[in-house]
mmCIF file of C-alpha atoms in Angstrom:
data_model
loop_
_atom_site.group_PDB
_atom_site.id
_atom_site.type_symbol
_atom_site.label_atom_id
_atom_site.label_comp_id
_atom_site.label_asym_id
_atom_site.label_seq_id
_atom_site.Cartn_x
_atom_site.Cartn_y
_atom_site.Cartn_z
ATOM 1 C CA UNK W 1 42.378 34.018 54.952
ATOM 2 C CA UNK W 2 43.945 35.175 51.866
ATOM 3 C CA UNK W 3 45.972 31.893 51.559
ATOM 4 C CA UNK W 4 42.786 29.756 52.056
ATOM 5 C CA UNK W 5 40.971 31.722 49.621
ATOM 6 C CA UNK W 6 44.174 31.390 46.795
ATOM 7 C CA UNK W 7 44.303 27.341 47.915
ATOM 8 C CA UNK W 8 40.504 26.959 46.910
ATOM 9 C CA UNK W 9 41.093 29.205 43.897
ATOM 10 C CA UNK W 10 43.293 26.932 42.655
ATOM 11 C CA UNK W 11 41.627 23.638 43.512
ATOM 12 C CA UNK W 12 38.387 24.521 41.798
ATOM 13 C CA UNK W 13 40.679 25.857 38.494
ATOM 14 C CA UNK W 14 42.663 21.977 38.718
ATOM 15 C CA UNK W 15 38.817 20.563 38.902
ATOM 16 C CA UNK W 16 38.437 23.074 35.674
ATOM 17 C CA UNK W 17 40.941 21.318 33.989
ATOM 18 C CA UNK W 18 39.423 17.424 34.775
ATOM 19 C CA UNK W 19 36.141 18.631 33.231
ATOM 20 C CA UNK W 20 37.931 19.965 30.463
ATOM 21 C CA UNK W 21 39.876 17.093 29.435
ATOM 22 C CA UNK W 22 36.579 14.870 29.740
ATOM 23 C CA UNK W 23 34.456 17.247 27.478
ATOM 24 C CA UNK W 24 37.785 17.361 25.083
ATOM 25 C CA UNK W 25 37.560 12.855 24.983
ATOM 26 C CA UNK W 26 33.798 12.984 24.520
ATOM 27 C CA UNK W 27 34.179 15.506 21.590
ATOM 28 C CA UNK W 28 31.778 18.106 23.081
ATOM 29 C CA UNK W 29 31.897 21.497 22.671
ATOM 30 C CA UNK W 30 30.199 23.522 26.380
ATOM 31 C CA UNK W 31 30.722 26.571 27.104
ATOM 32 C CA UNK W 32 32.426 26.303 30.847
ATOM 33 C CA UNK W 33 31.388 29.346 32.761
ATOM 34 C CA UNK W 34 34.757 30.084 34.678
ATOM 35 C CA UNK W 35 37.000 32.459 35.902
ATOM 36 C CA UNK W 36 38.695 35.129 33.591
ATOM 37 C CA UNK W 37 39.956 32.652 30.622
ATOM 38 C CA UNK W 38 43.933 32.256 30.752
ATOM 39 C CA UNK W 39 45.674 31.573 27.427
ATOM 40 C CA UNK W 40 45.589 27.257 28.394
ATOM 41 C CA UNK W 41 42.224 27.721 27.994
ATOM 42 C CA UNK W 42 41.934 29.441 24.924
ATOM 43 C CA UNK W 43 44.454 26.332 23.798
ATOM 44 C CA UNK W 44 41.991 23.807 25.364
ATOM 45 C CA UNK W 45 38.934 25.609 23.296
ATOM 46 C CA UNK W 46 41.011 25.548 20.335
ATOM 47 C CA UNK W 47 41.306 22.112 20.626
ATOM 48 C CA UNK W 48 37.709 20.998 21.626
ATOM 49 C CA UNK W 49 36.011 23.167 18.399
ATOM 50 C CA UNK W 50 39.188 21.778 16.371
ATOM 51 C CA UNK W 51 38.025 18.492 17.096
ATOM 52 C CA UNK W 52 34.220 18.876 16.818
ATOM 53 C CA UNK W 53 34.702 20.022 13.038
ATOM 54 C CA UNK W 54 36.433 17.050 12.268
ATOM 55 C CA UNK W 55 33.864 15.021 13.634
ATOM 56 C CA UNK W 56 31.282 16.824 12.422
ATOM 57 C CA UNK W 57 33.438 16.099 8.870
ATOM 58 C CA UNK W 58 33.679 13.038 9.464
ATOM 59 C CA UNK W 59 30.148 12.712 9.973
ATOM 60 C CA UNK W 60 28.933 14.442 6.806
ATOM 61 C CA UNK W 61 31.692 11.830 5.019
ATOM 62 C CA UNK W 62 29.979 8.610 6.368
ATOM 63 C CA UNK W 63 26.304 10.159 5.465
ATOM 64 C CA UNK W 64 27.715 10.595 1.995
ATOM 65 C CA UNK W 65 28.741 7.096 1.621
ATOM 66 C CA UNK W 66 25.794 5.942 3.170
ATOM 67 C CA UNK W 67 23.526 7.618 0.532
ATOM 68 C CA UNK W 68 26.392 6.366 -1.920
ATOM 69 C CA UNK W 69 26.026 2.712 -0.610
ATOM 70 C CA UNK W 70 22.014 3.057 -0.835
ATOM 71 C CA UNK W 71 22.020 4.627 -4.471
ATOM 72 C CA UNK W 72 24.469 1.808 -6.186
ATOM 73 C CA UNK W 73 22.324 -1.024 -4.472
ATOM 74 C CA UNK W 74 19.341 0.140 -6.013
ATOM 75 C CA UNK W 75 21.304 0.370 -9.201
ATOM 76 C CA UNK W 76 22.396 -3.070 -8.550
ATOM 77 C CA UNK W 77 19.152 -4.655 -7.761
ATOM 78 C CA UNK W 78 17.524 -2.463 -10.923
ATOM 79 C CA UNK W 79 20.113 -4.406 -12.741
ATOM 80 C CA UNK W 80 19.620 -8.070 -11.511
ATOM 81 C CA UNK W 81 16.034 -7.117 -12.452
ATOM 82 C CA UNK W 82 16.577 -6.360 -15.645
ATOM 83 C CA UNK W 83 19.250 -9.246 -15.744
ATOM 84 C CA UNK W 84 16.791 -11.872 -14.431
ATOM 85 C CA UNK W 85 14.152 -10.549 -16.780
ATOM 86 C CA UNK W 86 16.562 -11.020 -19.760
ATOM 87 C CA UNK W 87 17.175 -14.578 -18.553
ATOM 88 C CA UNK W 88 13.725 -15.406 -18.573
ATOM 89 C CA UNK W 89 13.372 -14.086 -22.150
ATOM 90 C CA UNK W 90 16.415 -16.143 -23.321
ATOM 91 C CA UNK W 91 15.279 -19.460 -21.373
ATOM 92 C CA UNK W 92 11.880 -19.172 -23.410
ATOM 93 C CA UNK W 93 13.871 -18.560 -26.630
ATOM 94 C CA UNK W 94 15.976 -21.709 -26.035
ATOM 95 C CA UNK W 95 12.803 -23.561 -25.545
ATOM 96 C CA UNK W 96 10.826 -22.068 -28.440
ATOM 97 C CA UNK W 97 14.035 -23.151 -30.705
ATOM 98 C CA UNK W 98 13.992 -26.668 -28.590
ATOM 99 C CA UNK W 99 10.639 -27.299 -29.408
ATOM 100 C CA UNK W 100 10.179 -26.441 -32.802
ATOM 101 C CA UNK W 101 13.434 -28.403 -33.496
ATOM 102 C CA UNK W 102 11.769 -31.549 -32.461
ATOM 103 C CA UNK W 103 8.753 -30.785 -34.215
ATOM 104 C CA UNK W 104 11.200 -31.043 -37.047
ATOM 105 C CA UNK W 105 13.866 -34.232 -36.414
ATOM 106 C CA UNK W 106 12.724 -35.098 -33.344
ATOM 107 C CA UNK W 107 11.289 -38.288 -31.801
ATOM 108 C CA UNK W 108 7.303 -38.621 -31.988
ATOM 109 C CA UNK W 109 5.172 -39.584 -29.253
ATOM 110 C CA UNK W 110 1.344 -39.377 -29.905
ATOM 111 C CA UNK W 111 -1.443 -39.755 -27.060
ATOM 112 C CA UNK W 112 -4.122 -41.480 -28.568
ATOM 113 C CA UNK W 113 -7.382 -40.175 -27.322
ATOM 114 C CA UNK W 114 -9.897 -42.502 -29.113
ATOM 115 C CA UNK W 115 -11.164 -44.089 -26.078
ATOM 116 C CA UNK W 116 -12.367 -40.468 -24.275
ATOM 117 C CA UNK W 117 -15.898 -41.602 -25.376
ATOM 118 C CA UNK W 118 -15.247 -44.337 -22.415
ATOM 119 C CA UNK W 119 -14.272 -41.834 -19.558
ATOM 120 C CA UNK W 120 -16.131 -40.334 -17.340
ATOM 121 C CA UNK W 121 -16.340 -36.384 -16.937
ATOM 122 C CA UNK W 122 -13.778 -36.746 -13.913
ATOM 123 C CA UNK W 123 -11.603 -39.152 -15.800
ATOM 124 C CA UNK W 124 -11.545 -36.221 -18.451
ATOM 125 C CA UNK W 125 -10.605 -33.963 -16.451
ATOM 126 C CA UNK W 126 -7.352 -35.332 -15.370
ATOM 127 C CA UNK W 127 -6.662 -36.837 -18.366
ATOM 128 C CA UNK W 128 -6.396 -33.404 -19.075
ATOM 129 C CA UNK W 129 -4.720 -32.375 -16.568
ATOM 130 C CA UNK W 130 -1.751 -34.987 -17.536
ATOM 131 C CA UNK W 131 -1.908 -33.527 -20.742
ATOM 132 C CA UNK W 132 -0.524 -30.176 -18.960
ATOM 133 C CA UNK W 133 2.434 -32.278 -16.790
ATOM 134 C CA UNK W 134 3.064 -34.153 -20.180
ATOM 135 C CA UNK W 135 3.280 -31.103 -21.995
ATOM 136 C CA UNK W 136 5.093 -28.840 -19.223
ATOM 137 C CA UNK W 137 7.565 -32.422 -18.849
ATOM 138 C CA UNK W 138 8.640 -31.398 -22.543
ATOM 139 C CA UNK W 139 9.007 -27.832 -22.143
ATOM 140 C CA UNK W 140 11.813 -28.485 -19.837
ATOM 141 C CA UNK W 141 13.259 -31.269 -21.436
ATOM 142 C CA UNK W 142 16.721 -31.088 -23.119
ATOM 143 C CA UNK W 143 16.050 -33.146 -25.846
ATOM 144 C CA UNK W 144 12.356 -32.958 -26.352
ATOM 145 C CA UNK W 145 9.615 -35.054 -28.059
ATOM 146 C CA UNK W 146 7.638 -34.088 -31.089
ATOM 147 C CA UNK W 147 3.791 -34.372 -29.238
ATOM 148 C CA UNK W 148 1.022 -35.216 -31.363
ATOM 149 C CA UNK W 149 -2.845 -35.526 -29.902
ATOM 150 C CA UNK W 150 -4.663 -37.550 -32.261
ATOM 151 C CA UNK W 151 -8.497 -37.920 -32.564
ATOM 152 C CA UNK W 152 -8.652 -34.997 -30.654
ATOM 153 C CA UNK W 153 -12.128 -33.610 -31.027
ATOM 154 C CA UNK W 154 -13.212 -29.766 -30.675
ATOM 155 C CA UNK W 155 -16.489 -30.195 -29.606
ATOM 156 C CA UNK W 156 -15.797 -33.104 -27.019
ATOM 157 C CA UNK W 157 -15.938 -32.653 -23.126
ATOM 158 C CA UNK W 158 -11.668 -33.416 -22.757
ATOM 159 C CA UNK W 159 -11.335 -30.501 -24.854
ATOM 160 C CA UNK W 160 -13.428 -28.836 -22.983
ATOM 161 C CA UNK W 161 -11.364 -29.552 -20.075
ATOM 162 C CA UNK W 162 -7.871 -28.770 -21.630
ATOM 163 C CA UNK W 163 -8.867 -25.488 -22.195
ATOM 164 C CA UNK W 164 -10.756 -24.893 -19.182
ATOM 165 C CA UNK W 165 -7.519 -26.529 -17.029
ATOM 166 C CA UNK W 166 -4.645 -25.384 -19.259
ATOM 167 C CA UNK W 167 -3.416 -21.971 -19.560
ATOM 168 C CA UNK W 168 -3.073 -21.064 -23.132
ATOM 169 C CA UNK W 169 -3.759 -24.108 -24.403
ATOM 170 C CA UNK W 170 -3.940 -23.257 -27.602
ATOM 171 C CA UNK W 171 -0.120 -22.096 -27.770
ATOM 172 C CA UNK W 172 0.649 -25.198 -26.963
ATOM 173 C CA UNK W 173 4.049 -26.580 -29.472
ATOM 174 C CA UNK W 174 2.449 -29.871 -29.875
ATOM 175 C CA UNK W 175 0.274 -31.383 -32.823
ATOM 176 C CA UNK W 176 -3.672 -31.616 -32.287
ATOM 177 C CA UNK W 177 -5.443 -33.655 -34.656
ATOM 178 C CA UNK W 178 -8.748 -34.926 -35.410
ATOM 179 C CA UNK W 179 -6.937 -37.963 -37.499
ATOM 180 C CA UNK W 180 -6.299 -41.485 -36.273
ATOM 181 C CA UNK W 181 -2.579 -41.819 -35.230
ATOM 182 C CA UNK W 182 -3.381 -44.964 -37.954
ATOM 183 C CA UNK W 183 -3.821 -42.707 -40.630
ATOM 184 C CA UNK W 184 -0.372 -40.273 -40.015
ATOM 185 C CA UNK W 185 2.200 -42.964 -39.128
ATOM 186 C CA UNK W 186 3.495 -46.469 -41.193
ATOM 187 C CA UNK W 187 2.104 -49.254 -39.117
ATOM 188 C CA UNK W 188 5.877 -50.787 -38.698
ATOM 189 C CA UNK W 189 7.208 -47.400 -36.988
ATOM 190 C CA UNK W 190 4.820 -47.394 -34.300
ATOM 191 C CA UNK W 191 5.266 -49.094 -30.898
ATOM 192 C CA UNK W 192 2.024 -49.003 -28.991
ATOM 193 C CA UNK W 193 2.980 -48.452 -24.909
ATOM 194 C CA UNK W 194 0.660 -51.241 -22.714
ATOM 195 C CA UNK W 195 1.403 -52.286 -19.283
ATOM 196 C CA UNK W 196 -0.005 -55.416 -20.621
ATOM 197 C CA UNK W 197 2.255 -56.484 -23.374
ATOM 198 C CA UNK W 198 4.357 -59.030 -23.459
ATOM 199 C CA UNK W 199 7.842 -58.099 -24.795
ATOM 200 C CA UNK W 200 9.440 -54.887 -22.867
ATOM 201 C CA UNK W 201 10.939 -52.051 -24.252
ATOM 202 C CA UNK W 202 14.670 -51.873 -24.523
ATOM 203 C CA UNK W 203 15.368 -48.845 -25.952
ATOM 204 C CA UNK W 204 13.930 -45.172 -27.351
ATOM 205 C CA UNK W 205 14.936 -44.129 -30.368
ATOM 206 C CA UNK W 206 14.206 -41.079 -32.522
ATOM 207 C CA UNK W 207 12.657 -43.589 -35.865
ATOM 208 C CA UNK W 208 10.257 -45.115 -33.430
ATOM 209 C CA UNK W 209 6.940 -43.124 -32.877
ATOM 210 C CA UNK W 210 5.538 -44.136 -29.499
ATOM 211 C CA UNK W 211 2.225 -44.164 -28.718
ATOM 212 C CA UNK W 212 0.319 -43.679 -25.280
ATOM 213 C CA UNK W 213 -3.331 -44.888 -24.398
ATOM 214 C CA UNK W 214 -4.771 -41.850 -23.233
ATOM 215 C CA UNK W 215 -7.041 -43.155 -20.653
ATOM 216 C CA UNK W 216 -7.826 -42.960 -17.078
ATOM 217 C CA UNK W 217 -9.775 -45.789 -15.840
ATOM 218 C CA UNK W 218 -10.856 -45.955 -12.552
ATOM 219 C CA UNK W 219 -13.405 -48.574 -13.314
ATOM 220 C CA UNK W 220 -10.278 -50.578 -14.007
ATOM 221 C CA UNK W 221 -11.580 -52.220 -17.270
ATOM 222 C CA UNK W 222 -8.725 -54.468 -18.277
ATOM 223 C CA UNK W 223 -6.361 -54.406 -21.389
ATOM 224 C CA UNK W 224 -8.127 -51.496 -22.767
ATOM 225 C CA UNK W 225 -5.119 -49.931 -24.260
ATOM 226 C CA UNK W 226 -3.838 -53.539 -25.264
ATOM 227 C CA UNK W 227 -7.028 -54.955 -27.116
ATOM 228 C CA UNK W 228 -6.748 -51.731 -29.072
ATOM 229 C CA UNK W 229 -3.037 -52.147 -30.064
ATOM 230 C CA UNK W 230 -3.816 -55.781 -31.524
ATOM 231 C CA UNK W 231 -7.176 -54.500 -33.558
ATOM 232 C CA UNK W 232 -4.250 -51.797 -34.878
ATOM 233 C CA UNK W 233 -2.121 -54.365 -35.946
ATOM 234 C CA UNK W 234 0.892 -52.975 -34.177
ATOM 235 C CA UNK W 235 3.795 -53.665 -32.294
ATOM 236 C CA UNK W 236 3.009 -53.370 -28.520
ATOM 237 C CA UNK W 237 5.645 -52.962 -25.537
ATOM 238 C CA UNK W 238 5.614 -52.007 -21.907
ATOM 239 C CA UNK W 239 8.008 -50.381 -19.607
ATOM 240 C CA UNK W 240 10.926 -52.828 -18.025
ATOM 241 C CA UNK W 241 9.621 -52.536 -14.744
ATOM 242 C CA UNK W 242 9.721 -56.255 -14.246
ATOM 243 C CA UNK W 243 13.444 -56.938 -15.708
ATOM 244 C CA UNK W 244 14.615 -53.477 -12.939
ATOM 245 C CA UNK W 245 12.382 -53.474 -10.226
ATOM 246 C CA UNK W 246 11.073 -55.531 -7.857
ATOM 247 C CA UNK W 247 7.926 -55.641 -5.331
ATOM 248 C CA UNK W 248 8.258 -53.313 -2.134
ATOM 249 C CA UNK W 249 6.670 -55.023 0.917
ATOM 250 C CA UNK W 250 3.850 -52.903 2.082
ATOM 251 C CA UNK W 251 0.496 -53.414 5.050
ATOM 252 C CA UNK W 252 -1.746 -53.424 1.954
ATOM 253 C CA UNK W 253 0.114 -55.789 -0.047
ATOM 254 C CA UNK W 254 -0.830 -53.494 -3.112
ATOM 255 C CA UNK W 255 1.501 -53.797 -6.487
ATOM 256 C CA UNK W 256 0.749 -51.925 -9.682
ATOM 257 C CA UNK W 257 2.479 -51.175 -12.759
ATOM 258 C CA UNK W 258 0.018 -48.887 -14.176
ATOM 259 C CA UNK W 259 1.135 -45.376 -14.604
ATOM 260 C CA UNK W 260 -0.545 -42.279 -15.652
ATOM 261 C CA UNK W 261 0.594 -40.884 -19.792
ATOM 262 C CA UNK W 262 2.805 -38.318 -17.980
ATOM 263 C CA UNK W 263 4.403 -40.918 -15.450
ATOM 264 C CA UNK W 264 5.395 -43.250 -18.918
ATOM 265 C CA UNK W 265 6.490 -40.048 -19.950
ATOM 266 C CA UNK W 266 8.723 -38.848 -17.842
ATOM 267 C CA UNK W 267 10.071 -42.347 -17.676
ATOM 268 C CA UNK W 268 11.426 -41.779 -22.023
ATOM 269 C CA UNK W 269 12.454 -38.576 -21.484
ATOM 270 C CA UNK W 270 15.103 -39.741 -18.694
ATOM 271 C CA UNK W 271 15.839 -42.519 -20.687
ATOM 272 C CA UNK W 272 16.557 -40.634 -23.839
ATOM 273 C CA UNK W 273 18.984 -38.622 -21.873
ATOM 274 C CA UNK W 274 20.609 -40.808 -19.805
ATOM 275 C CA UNK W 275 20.136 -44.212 -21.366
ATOM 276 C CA UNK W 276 20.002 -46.175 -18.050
ATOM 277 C CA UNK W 277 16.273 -46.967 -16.723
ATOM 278 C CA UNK W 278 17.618 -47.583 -13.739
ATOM 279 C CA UNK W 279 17.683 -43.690 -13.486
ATOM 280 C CA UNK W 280 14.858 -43.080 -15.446
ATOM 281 C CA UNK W 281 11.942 -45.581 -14.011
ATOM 282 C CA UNK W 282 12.180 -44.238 -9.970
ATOM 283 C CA UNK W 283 11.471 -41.025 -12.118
ATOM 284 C CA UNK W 284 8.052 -42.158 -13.309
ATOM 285 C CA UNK W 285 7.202 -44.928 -10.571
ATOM 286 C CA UNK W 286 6.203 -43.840 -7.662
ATOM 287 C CA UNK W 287 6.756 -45.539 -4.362
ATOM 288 C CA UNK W 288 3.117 -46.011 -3.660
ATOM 289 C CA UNK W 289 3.112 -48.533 -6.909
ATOM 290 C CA UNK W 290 4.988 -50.766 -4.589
ATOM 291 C CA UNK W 291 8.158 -51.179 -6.513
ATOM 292 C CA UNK W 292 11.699 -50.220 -6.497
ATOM 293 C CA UNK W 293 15.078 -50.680 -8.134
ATOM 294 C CA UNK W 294 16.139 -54.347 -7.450
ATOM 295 C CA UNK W 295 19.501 -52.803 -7.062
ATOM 296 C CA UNK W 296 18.084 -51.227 -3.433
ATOM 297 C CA UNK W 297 17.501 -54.357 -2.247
ATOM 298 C CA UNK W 298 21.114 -55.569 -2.782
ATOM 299 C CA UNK W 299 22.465 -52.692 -1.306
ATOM 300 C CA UNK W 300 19.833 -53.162 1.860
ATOM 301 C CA UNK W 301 20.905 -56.753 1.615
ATOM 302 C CA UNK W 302 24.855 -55.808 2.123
ATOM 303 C CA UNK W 303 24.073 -53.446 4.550
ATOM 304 C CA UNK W 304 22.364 -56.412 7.122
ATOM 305 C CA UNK W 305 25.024 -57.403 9.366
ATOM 306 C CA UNK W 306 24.967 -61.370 10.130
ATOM 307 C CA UNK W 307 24.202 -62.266 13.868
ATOM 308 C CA UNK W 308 26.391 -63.638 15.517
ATOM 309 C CA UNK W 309 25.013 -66.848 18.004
ATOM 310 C CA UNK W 310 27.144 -67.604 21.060
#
């Protein structure tokens, strides 16, 4: 009996051991109630509280550098902020200086706003709101215009409008006038801009002071813009949408080289900066006009593959 007894004795101390070594991998630290502890398991304890403090180092370590990680993002992101805020302040700079270098040397367009008398109060108000897409066009520009809005009255309904449609309106880096354009530029400088002239214009220069019709018709009376040019005296020009572009089939068979002050707009300021209208007129055309670069149809012409009849 006393053999059986020692056998058992020892096979529950080997399962001891097993549990022992498993708590010891896992890195926990239980209190094993067993028999009278030998000096292996005083080593084993050792061991397993040996262990526990270095993960419980360890631990504290990667909290640390967790709280470290958190604190320099936010110092990083507080930066960017203050970075991106700086930018912002230096972009508006650069465009203040832009700006009020082409006020001084730089080319002059003028929208001439005689005819608002003619518009209706919802033709006014986009007129004015091209005013804002002309005028935010610029802004961004690298080589801006020098704007001018002549017989531009206070008490009318379109400036009414621009100030009820334009944010700070008044800030705006652009001329307004009461005056004629007639009255603030030689005759021989100025270009008036009509889709309905005859010659087209081949070039933008900074002597040149181009003038826009300011007018949006939807009563489509013809050659407004035009007849008003000729009773100036001046020269008159239109875009070269004829000489670059050529009618886009469409269902409604619809073709139309009018374009609103900030369309003709954008068209010169791409011009000025690339010199090619084949770059700048897609710019200011839109497809539903019903044109597009005659180069597109050679390159949709080379791209037709001949049939072949057998």
């Amino acid at each position: 009996m006393e053999a059986n007894c020692l056998s058992e004795n020892k096979e529950f101390k080997g399962h001891e051991y097993v549990l022992a070594d498993m708590l010891e991998l896992l890195q926990i630290d239980v209190g094993l109630e067993s028999t009278p502890t030998t000096g292996m398991d005083m080593n084993c304890s050792k061991n397993v509280l040996r262990k526990q403090r270095n993960w419980e180092k360890r631990l504290a370590a990667k909290k640390m550098k967790r709280k470290a990680e958190k604190q320099r993002r936010k110092k990083n992101q507080t930066m960017e902020k203050d970075t991106l805020q700086l930018s912002k302040r230096v972009i508006k700079a650069i465009t203040r200086e832009r700006l009020a270098e082409a006020r001084l040397s730089g080319p002059r367009l003028c929208v001439d706003l005689s005819m608002a008398d003619c518009m209706s109060h919802k033709e006014l108000s986009r007129l004015s709101g091209q005013i804002r897409r002309l005028y935010g066009s610029n802004r961004k520009a690298l080589c801006p215009f020098h704007l001018y809005l002549t017989e531009f009255q206070p008490d009318s309904l379109l400036y009414t409008e621009c100030l009820r449609m334009n944010d700070g309106f008044h800030e705006y880096a652009m001329e307004m006038t009461e005056q004629s354009w007639l009255d603030l530029f030689p005759v021989e400088d100025v270009i008036y801009l009509t889709p309905d002239a005859e010659k087209a214009l081949e070039t933008v220069d900074d002597e040149t002071v181009y003038i826009l019709g300011g007018l949006v018709d939807e009563s489509i009376q013809k050659k407004m813009t035009y007849s008003r040019a000729l009773e100036a005296g001046v020269h008159t020009a239109r875009l070269p949408i004829e000489e670059h572009m050529v009618r886009r089939p469409n269902a409604k068979n619809f073709h139309s080289k009018i374009l609103a002050i900030n369309q003709v707009f954008e068209i010169l300021l791409v011009y000025r900066e690339t010199g090619s209208w084949e770059k700048a007129l897609p710019v200011g055309v839109p497809a539903g006009k019903g044109y597009m670069l005659a180069t597109e149809t050679t390159a949709a012409a080379a791209e037709v593959k001949p049939i072949c009849v057998s």
